């Protein structure tokens, strides 16, 4: 087994060893313009273009990581970024718009790009995760859901609170043909199509989920995925 990964300038050494020896739930991955982008809180954001001869590289312009991230249109969106080692738990930060086939060039707003950030302060909960559905990015805190829409111009995005159900973990969201399904902070299964959400778990299912979760499962190890063949979550 190779030595633990270490960062030298832009490159991460023994990247494959680092990914194998760190527990899988610590890393989050998205795909943007053909690049695989991975993030781990307090470690950083790295990218890979698919060439097996080239290792993962750290974003050279980014000095902080984030609790969670998502791809929305041609942007990378960070939820709860760590700035100077301090988590900004209600902050949403987005990159500059990426050109076709390329990665974003900056997360620092300037007169020549549309990067930016905003604080979501309508509720007290920290940001947990998010996922795009029907051309809108839905961002979840511990106690609310927000719709993030592209509007262009100076503001770039708008943010509207659309629900009061928090998210259990950053991995517990999945899209289906009839709506976005998520595991709420109080361990119920809800679905929405952009407006109010509703529970789709009966009492037996809810009791089963809660008995498993309360037995010691952590939010980091909780995932939601679709099984289209069986039409199930």
mmCIF file of C-alpha atoms in Angstrom, residues 67 128-130 140 166-173 183-185 218-224:
data_model
loop_
_atom_site.group_PDB
_atom_site.id
_atom_site.type_symbol
_atom_site.label_atom_id
_atom_site.label_comp_id
_atom_site.label_asym_id
_atom_site.label_seq_id
_atom_site.Cartn_x
_atom_site.Cartn_y
_atom_site.Cartn_z
ATOM 1 C CA UNK A 67 -19.353 20.216 3.140
ATOM 2 C CA UNK A 128 -26.775 19.641 3.933
ATOM 3 C CA UNK A 129 -27.063 18.784 0.218
ATOM 4 C CA UNK A 130 -28.685 19.502 -3.106
ATOM 5 C CA UNK A 140 -31.631 21.391 1.495
ATOM 6 C CA UNK A 166 -34.860 19.288 6.265
ATOM 7 C CA UNK A 167 -32.551 16.690 4.729
ATOM 8 C CA UNK A 168 -31.026 13.804 6.694
ATOM 9 C CA UNK A 169 -27.751 13.503 4.751
ATOM 10 C CA UNK A 170 -26.155 14.971 1.635
ATOM 11 C CA UNK A 171 -26.535 11.597 -0.115
ATOM 12 C CA UNK A 172 -30.202 10.967 0.689
ATOM 13 C CA UNK A 173 -31.776 12.591 -2.422
ATOM 14 C CA UNK A 183 -35.087 11.398 3.371
ATOM 15 C CA UNK A 184 -36.148 14.104 5.795
ATOM 16 C CA UNK A 185 -34.236 15.105 8.896
ATOM 17 C CA UNK A 218 -24.624 7.791 10.847
ATOM 18 C CA UNK A 219 -25.880 10.319 8.322
ATOM 19 C CA UNK A 220 -22.563 10.049 6.444
ATOM 20 C CA UNK A 221 -23.265 6.424 5.609
ATOM 21 C CA UNK A 222 -26.872 6.934 4.494
ATOM 22 C CA UNK A 223 -27.535 6.839 0.742
ATOM 23 C CA UNK A 224 -30.583 6.991 -1.478
#
